[in-house]
Coordinates of C-alpha atoms in Angstrom, one line a residue:
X10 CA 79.8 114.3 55.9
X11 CA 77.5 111.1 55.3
X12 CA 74.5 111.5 57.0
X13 CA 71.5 108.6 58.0
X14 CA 69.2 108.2 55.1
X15 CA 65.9 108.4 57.0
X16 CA 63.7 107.3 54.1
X17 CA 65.1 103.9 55.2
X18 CA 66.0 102.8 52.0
X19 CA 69.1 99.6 51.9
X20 CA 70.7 98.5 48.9
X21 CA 70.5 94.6 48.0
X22 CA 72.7 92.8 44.6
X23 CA 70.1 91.2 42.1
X24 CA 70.9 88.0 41.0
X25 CA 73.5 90.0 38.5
X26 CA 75.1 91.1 41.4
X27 CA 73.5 94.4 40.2
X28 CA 73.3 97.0 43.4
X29 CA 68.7 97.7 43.9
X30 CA 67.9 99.7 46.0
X31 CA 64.6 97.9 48.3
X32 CA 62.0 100.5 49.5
X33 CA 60.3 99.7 52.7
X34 CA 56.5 98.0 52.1
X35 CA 54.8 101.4 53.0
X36 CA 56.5 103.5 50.3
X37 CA 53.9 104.7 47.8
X38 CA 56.2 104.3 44.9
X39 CA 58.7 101.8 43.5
X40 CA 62.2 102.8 41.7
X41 CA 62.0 102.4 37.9
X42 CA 62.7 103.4 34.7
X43 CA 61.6 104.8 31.3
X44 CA 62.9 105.0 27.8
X45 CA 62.5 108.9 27.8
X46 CA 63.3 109.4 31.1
X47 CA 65.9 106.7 32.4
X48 CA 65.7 105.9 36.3
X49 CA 62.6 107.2 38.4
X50 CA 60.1 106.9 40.8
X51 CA 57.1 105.7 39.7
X52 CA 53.6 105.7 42.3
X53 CA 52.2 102.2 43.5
X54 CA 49.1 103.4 44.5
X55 CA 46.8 106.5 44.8
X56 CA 48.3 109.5 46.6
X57 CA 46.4 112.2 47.9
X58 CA 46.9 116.1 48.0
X59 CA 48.9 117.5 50.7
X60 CA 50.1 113.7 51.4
X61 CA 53.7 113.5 52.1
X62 CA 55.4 111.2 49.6
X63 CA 58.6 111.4 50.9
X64 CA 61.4 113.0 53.7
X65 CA 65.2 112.0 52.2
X66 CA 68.0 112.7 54.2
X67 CA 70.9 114.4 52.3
X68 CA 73.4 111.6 52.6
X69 CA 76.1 114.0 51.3
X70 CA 76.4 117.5 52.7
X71 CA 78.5 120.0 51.9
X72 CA 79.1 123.6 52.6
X73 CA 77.7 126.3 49.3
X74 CA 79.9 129.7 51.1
X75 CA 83.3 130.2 53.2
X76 CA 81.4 132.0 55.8
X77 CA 79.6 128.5 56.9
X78 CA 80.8 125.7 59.1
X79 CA 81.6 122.9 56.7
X80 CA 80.1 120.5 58.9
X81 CA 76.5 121.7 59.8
X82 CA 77.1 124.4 57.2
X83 CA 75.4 127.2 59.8
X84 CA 76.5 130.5 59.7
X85 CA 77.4 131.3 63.7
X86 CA 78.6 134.1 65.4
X87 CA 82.3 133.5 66.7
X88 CA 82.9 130.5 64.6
X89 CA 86.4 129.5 64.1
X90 CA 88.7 127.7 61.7
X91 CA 90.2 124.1 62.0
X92 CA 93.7 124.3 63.1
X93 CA 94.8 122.0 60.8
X94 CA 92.9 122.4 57.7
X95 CA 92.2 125.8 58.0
X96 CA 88.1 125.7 57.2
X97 CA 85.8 127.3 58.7
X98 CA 84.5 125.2 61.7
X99 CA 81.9 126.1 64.8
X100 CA 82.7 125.0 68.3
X101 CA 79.4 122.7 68.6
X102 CA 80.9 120.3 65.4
X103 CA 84.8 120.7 66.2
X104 CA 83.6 118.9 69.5
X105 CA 81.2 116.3 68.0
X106 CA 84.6 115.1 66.0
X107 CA 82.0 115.1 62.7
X108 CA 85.7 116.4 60.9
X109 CA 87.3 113.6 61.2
X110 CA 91.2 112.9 60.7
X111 CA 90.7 111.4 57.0
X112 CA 88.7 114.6 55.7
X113 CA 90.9 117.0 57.9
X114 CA 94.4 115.3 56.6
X115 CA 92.8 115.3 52.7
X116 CA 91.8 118.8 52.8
X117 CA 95.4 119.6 54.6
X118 CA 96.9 118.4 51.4
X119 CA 94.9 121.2 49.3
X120 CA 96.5 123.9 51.0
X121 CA 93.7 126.6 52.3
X122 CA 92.3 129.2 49.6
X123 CA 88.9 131.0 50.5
X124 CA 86.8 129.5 47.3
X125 CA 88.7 125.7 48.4
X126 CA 85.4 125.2 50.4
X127 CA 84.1 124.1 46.4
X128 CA 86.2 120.6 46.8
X129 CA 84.5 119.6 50.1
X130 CA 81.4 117.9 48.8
X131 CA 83.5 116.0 46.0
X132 CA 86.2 114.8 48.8
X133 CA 83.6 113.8 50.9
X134 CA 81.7 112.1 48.2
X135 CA 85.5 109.9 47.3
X136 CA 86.1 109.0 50.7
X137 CA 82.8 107.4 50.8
X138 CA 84.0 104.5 48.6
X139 CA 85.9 103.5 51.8
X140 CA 83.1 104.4 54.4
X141 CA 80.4 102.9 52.5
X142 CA 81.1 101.1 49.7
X143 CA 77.5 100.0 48.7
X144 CA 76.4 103.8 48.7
X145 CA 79.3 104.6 47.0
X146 CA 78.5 102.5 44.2
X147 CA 75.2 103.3 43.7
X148 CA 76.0 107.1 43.9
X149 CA 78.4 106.4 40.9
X150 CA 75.1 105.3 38.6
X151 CA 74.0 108.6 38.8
X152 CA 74.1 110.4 35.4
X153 CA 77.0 113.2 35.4
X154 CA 76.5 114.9 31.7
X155 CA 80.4 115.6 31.2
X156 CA 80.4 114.8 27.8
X157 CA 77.9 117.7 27.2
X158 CA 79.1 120.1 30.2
X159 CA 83.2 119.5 28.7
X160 CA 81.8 121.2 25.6
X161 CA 81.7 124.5 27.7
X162 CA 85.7 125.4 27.7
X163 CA 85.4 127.6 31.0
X164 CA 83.0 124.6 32.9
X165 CA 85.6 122.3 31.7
X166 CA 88.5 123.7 32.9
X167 CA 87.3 124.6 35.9
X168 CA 86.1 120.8 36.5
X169 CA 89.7 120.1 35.6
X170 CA 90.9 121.9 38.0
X171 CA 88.7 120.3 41.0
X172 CA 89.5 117.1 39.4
X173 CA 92.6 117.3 40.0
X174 CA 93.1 118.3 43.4
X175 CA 90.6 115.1 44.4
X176 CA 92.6 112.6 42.4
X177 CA 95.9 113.8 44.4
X178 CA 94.5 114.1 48.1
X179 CA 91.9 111.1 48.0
X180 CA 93.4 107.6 48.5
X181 CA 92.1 105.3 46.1
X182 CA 90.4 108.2 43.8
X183 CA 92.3 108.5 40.3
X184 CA 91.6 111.6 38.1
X185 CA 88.9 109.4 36.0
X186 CA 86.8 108.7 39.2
X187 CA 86.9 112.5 40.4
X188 CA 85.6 113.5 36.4
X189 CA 82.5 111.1 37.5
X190 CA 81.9 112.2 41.0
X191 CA 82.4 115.4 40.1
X192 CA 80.0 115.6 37.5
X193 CA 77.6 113.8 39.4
X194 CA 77.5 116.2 42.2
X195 CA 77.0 119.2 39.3
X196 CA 73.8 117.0 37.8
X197 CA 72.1 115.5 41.4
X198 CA 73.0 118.3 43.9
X199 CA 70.4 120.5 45.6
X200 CA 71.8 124.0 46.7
X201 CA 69.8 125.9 49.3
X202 CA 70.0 128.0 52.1
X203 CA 68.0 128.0 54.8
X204 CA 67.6 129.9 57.9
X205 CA 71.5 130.3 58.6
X206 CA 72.7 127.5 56.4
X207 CA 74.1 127.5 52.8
X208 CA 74.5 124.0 51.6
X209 CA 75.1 121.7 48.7
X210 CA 73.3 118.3 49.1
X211 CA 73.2 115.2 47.7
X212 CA 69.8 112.6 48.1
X213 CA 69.7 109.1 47.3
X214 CA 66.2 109.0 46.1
X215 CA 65.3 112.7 45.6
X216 CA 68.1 112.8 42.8
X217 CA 66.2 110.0 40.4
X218 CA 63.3 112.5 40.7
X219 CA 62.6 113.9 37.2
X220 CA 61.6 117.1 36.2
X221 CA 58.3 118.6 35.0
X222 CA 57.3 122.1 34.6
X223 CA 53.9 121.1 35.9
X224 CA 55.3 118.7 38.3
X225 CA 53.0 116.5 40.8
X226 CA 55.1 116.9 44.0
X227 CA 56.8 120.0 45.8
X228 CA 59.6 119.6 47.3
X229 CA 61.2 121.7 50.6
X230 CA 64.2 121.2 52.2
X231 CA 63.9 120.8 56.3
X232 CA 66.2 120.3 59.1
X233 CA 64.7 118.1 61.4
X234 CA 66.0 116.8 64.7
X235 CA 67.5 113.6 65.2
X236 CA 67.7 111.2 68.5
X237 CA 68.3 107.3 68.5
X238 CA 70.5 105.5 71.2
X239 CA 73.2 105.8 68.6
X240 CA 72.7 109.1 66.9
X241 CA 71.5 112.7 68.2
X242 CA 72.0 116.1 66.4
X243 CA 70.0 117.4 63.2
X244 CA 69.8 116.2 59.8
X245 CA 69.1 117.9 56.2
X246 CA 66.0 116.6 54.9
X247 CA 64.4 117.4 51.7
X248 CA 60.2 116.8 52.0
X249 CA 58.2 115.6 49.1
X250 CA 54.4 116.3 49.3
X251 CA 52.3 115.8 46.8
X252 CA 50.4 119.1 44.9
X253 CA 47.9 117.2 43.3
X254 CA 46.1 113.7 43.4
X255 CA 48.1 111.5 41.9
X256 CA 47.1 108.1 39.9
X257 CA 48.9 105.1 40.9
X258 CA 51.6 104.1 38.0
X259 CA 52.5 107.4 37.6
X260 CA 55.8 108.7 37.2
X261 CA 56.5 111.1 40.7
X262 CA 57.8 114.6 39.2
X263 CA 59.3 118.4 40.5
X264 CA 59.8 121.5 39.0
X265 CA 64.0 122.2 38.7
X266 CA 62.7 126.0 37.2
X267 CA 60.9 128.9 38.0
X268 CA 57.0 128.1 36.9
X269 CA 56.4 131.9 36.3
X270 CA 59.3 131.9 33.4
X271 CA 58.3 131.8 29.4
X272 CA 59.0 129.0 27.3
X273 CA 62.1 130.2 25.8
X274 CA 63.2 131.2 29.7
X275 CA 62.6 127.3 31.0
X276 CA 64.0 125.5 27.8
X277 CA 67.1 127.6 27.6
X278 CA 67.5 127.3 31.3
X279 CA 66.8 123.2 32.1
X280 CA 69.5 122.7 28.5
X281 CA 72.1 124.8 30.1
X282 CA 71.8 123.4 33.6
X283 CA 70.9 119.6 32.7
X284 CA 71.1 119.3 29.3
X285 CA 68.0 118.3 28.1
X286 CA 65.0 120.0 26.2
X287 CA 61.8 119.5 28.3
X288 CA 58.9 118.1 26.4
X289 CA 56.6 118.2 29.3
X290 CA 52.3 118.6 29.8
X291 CA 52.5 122.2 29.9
X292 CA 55.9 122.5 27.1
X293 CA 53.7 120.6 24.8
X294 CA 50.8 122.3 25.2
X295 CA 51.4 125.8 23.1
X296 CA 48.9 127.7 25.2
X297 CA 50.2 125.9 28.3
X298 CA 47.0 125.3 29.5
X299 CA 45.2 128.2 27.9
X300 CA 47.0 131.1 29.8
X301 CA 49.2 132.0 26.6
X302 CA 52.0 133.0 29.0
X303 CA 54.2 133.0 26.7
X304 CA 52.8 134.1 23.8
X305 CA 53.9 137.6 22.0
X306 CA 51.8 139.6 19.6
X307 CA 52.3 138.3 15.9
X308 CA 54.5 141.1 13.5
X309 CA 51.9 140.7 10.4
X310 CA 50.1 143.8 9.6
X311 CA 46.3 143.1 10.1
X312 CA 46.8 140.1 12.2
X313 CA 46.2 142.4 15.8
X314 CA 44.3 139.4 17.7
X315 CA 46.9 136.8 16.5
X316 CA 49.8 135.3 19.2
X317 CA 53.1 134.0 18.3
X318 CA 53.0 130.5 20.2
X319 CA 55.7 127.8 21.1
X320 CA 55.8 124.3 19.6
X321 CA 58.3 122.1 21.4
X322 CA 60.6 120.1 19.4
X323 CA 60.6 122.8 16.4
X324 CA 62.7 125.6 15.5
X325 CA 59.8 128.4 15.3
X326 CA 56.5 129.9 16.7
X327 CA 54.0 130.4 14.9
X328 CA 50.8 132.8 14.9
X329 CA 47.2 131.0 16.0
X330 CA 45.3 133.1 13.8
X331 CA 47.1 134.0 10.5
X332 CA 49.9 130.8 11.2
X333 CA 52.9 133.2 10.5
X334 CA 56.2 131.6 11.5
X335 CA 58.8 133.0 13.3
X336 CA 62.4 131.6 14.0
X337 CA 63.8 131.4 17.9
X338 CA 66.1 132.8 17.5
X339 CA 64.0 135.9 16.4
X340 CA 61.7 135.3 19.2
X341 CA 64.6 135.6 21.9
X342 CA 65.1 139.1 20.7
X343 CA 61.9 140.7 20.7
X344 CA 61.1 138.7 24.2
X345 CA 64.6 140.0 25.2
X346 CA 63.9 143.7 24.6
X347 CA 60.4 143.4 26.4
X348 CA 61.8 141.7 29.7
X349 CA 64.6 144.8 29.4
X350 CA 61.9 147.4 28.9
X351 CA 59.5 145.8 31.6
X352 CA 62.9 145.8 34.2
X353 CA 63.4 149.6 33.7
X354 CA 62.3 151.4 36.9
X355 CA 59.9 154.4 36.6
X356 CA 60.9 157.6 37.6
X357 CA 59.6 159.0 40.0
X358 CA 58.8 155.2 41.5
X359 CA 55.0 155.5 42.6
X360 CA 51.5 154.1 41.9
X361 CA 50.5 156.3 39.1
X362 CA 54.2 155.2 37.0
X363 CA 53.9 151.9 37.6
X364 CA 50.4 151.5 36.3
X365 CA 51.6 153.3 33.3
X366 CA 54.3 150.8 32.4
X367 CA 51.5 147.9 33.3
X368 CA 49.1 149.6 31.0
X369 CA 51.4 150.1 28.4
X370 CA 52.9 146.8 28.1
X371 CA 49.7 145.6 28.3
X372 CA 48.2 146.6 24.7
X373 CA 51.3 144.7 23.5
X374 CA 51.4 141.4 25.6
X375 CA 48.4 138.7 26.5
X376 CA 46.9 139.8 30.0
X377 CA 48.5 136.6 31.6
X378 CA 51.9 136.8 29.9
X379 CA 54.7 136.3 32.1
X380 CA 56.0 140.3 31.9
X381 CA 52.8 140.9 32.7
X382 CA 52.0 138.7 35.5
X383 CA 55.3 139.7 37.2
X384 CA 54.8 143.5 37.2
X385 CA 50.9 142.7 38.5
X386 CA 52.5 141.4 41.3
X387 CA 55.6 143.7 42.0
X388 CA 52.7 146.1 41.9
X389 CA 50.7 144.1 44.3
X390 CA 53.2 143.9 46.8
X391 CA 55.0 147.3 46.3
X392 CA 52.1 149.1 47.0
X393 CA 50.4 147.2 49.5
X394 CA 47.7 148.5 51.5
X395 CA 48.2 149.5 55.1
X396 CA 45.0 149.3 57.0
X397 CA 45.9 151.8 59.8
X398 CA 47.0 154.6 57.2
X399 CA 43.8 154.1 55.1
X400 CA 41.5 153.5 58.2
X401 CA 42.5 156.9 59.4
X402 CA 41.5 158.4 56.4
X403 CA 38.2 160.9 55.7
X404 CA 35.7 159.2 54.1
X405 CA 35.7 161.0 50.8
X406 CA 39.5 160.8 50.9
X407 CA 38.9 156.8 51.2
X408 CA 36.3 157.2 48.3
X409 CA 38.9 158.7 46.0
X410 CA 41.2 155.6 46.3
X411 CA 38.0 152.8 45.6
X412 CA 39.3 152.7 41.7
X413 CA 42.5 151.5 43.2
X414 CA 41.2 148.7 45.4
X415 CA 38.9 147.6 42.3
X416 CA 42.4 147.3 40.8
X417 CA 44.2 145.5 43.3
X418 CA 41.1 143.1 43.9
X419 CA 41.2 142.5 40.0
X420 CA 45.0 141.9 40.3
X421 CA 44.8 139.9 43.6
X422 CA 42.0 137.6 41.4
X423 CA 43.8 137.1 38.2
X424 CA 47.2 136.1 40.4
X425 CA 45.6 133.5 42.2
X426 CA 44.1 132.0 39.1
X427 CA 47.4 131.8 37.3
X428 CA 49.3 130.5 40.0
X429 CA 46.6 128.1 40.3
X430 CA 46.7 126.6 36.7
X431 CA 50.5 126.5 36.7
X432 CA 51.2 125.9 39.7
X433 CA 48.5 124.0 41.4
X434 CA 47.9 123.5 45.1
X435 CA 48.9 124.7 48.2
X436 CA 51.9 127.7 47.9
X437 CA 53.2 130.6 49.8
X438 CA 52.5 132.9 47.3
X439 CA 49.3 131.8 47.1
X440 CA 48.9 132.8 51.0
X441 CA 50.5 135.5 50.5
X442 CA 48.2 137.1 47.8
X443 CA 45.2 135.8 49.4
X444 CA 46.2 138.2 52.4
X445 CA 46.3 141.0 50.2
X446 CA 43.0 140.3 48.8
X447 CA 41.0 140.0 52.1
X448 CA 43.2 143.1 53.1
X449 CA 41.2 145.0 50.1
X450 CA 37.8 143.3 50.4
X451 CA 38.1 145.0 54.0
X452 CA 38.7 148.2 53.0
X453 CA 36.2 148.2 50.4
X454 CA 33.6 147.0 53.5
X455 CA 34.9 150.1 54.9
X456 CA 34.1 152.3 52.0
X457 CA 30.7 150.4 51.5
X458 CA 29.9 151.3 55.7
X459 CA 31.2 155.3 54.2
X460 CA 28.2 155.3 51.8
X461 CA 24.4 156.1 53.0
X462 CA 23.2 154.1 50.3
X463 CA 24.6 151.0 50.8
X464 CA 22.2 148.2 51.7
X465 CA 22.4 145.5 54.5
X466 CA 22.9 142.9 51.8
X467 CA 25.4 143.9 49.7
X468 CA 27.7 144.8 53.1
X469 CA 26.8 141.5 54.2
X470 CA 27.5 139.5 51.4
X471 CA 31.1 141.4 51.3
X472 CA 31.6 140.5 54.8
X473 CA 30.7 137.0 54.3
X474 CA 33.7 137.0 51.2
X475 CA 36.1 138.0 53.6
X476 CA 35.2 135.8 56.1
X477 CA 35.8 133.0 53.5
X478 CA 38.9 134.5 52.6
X479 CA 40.3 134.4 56.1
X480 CA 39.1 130.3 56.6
X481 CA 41.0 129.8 53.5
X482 CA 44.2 131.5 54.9
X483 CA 44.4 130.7 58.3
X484 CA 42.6 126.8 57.8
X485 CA 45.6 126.5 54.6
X486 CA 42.9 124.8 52.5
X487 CA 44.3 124.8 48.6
X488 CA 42.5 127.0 46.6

């Protein structure tokens, strides 16, 4: 299904008769390119936090599960299945005539299986060459990393496979031309779900967005409504805002990873997926940005303040105090058997177990390493505080409890300051924790109100905290 590009972006032949693509005048950013980092978008001016860079419509969409109407790719109660094709298909889009005859007779040809919905992007994506030839072309300069995904016998095959079947049911398509839109869609596409979609989607500009594990820009993906004289329904729309003030002539990044994985977690993962080893800010920086996240304790005996810390582009870690050297691979194992030991539930599950793993782990890993970091907020959220149940308890029973909240406040401080380094700006999680906090800031104003001895000022100046707290919450002011 081809959808409107919104960001208004048309495609114009240099004097080459290369295919540009020209950005309208009030786009902060121009396309480009780098030695290192091949097509991007770099910034024409200064952008400001919180300002939105960009809103791209998907202009391929695709189903991601059988359940899900591969037109709007919803998930609805009662949906039915195209007589002809035999795909799942919702009453609202089997009378808009979105499944056309061209789409319906090529995915006739593939004979129905339940994990067929896998070939709908691709055959939508080769019978754009006759919709829209322009776009078609310039999808096809996307990069598509088959030479390093073929090396993987079981992705290869199964790309074989898919190949295959849209060479044969896709005029104009040989097998040659499927290999390249097929790895194409496995490099550029976005998978989601949202609300009750599941989708696979494929932006124009969005997709010669690079990645950085400290990226400037986060990126959401929307459904927003759509009404013109010619058009009317809703399209997918991924939004691009930035996290951070940005210079002008910089190159406009986002994160493809988890921020709250280790080094060996993020290089391992962006190889496998894209096939490159990220030499980022923050993956050069062997600290990354002094929070040591990564770091494990370092094996010689004597050496018990040292940490074993990445260096990007070499094939060991080495110690910041006695400079021991470890190999990788060495490193994956030990890292390996903490992550395994850290994911083993305590038994009986309850507050006092589950400070005893922290505590534990803790003489053996850095305060903010990752292992750590997660369990502080499992913990956090696992065991968080319900004001009714502690409201209606007696004073001295509340008293008991106050080491607790000192923890939780110490927890709910550290969080935000280490989401805040790596991960800058504005989040959920952010939000999120900054509830909880206020949550036990109250409760410890409840506790202070429990003592006699408490002065005015020191009930008043934790008032006035939580006050704060709740302008930064409700007002969504980035820490």
């Amino acid at each position: 299904m081809s959808q409107p590009v919104t960001s208004a972006m048309e495609l114009v032949r240099n004097t080459k008769g290369e295919l540009t693509p020209e950005l309208p005048s009030q786009f902060p950013f121009r396309v480009s390119s780098t030695p290192s980092s091949g097509r991007c978008l770099i910034t024409t001016r200064e952008i400001r936090p919180e300002e939105t860079v960009l809103s791209d419509s998907a202009i391929l969409l695709g189903p991601a599960s059988p359940l899900v109407c591969i037109v709007c790719c919803c998930f609805r109660p009662g949906c039915g299945k195209c007589a002809s094709c035999g795909h799942m298909l919702c009453r609202i889009c089997e009378g808009s005539g979105a499944h056309d005859s061209d789409e319906c007779q090529a995915l006739t040809k593939c004979t129905f299986t339940r994990d067929m919905y896998n070939v709908i992007l691709p055959i939508r994506f080769g019978l754009l060459k006759h919709r829209d030839g322009e776009m078609f072309e310039w999808l096809m300069q996307y990069m598509d990393h088959n030479e390093e995904r073929n090396k993987n016998k079981e992705m290869r095959e199964s790309t074989d496979r898919m190949t295959s079947i849209v060479s044969r049911v896709v005029p104009g398509i040989d097998k040659e031309l499927a290999w390249k839109i097929v790895g194409i869609l496995f490099t550029n596409c976005f998978e989601f779900k949202l609300a009750d979609i599941e989708a696979r989607a494929l932006y124009p500009l969005v997709s010669l967005i690079n990645h950085s594990c400290i990226p400037n820009m986060r990126h959401t993906n929307l459904i927003n409504e759509l009404k013109s004289e010619q058009l009317e329904g809703e399209i997918v729309v991924m939004k691009l805002e930035a996290q951070r003030t940005i210079l002008a002539n910089t190159e406009l990044t986002i994160r493809y990873n988890d921020y709250m994985m280790g080094h060996i977690q993020r290089q391992k993962f962006l190889s496998e997926q894209w096939f490159f080893n990220c030499a980022c800010e923050r993956c050069r920086d062997s600290t990354e940005f002094g929070t040591h996240t990564s770091g494990l304790p370092c094996t010689t005996s004597g050496c018990s303040s040292g940490f074993l810390l990445p260096h990007t582009g070499k094939s060991f870690w080495s110690c910041c105090k006695c400079g021991l050297k470890v190999a990788d691979e060495d490193i994956e194992k030990i890292e390996d058997n903490l992550v395994q030991l850290s994911e083993r539930k305590p038994e009986p599950y309850n507050i006092r177990t589950c400070l005893q793993q922290l505590h534990s782990l803790s003489k053996i890993l850095h305060n903010n390493h990752f292992i750590i970091i997660n369990l502080k907020q499992k913990f956090l959220f696992s065991f968080s505080i319900n004001m009714k149940k502690i409201r209606d308890l007696e004073p001295e029973q509340r008293k008991k409890l106050s080491p607790l909240f000192l923890a939780q406040e110490k927890y709910c401080r550290q969080l935000l300051t280490y989401h805040e380094v790596l991960d800058p700006g504005q989040s959920n999680i952010k939000t999120k924790i900054l509830l909880e906090l206020r949550k036990v800031l109250l409760i410890q104003s409840r506790v202070l109100t429990d003592d006699p001895n408490t002065t005015r000022e020191d009930l008043a100046t934790k008032l006035m905290e939580v006050k704060n707290l709740s302008y930064l919450v409700y007002e969504k002011v980035p820490l």
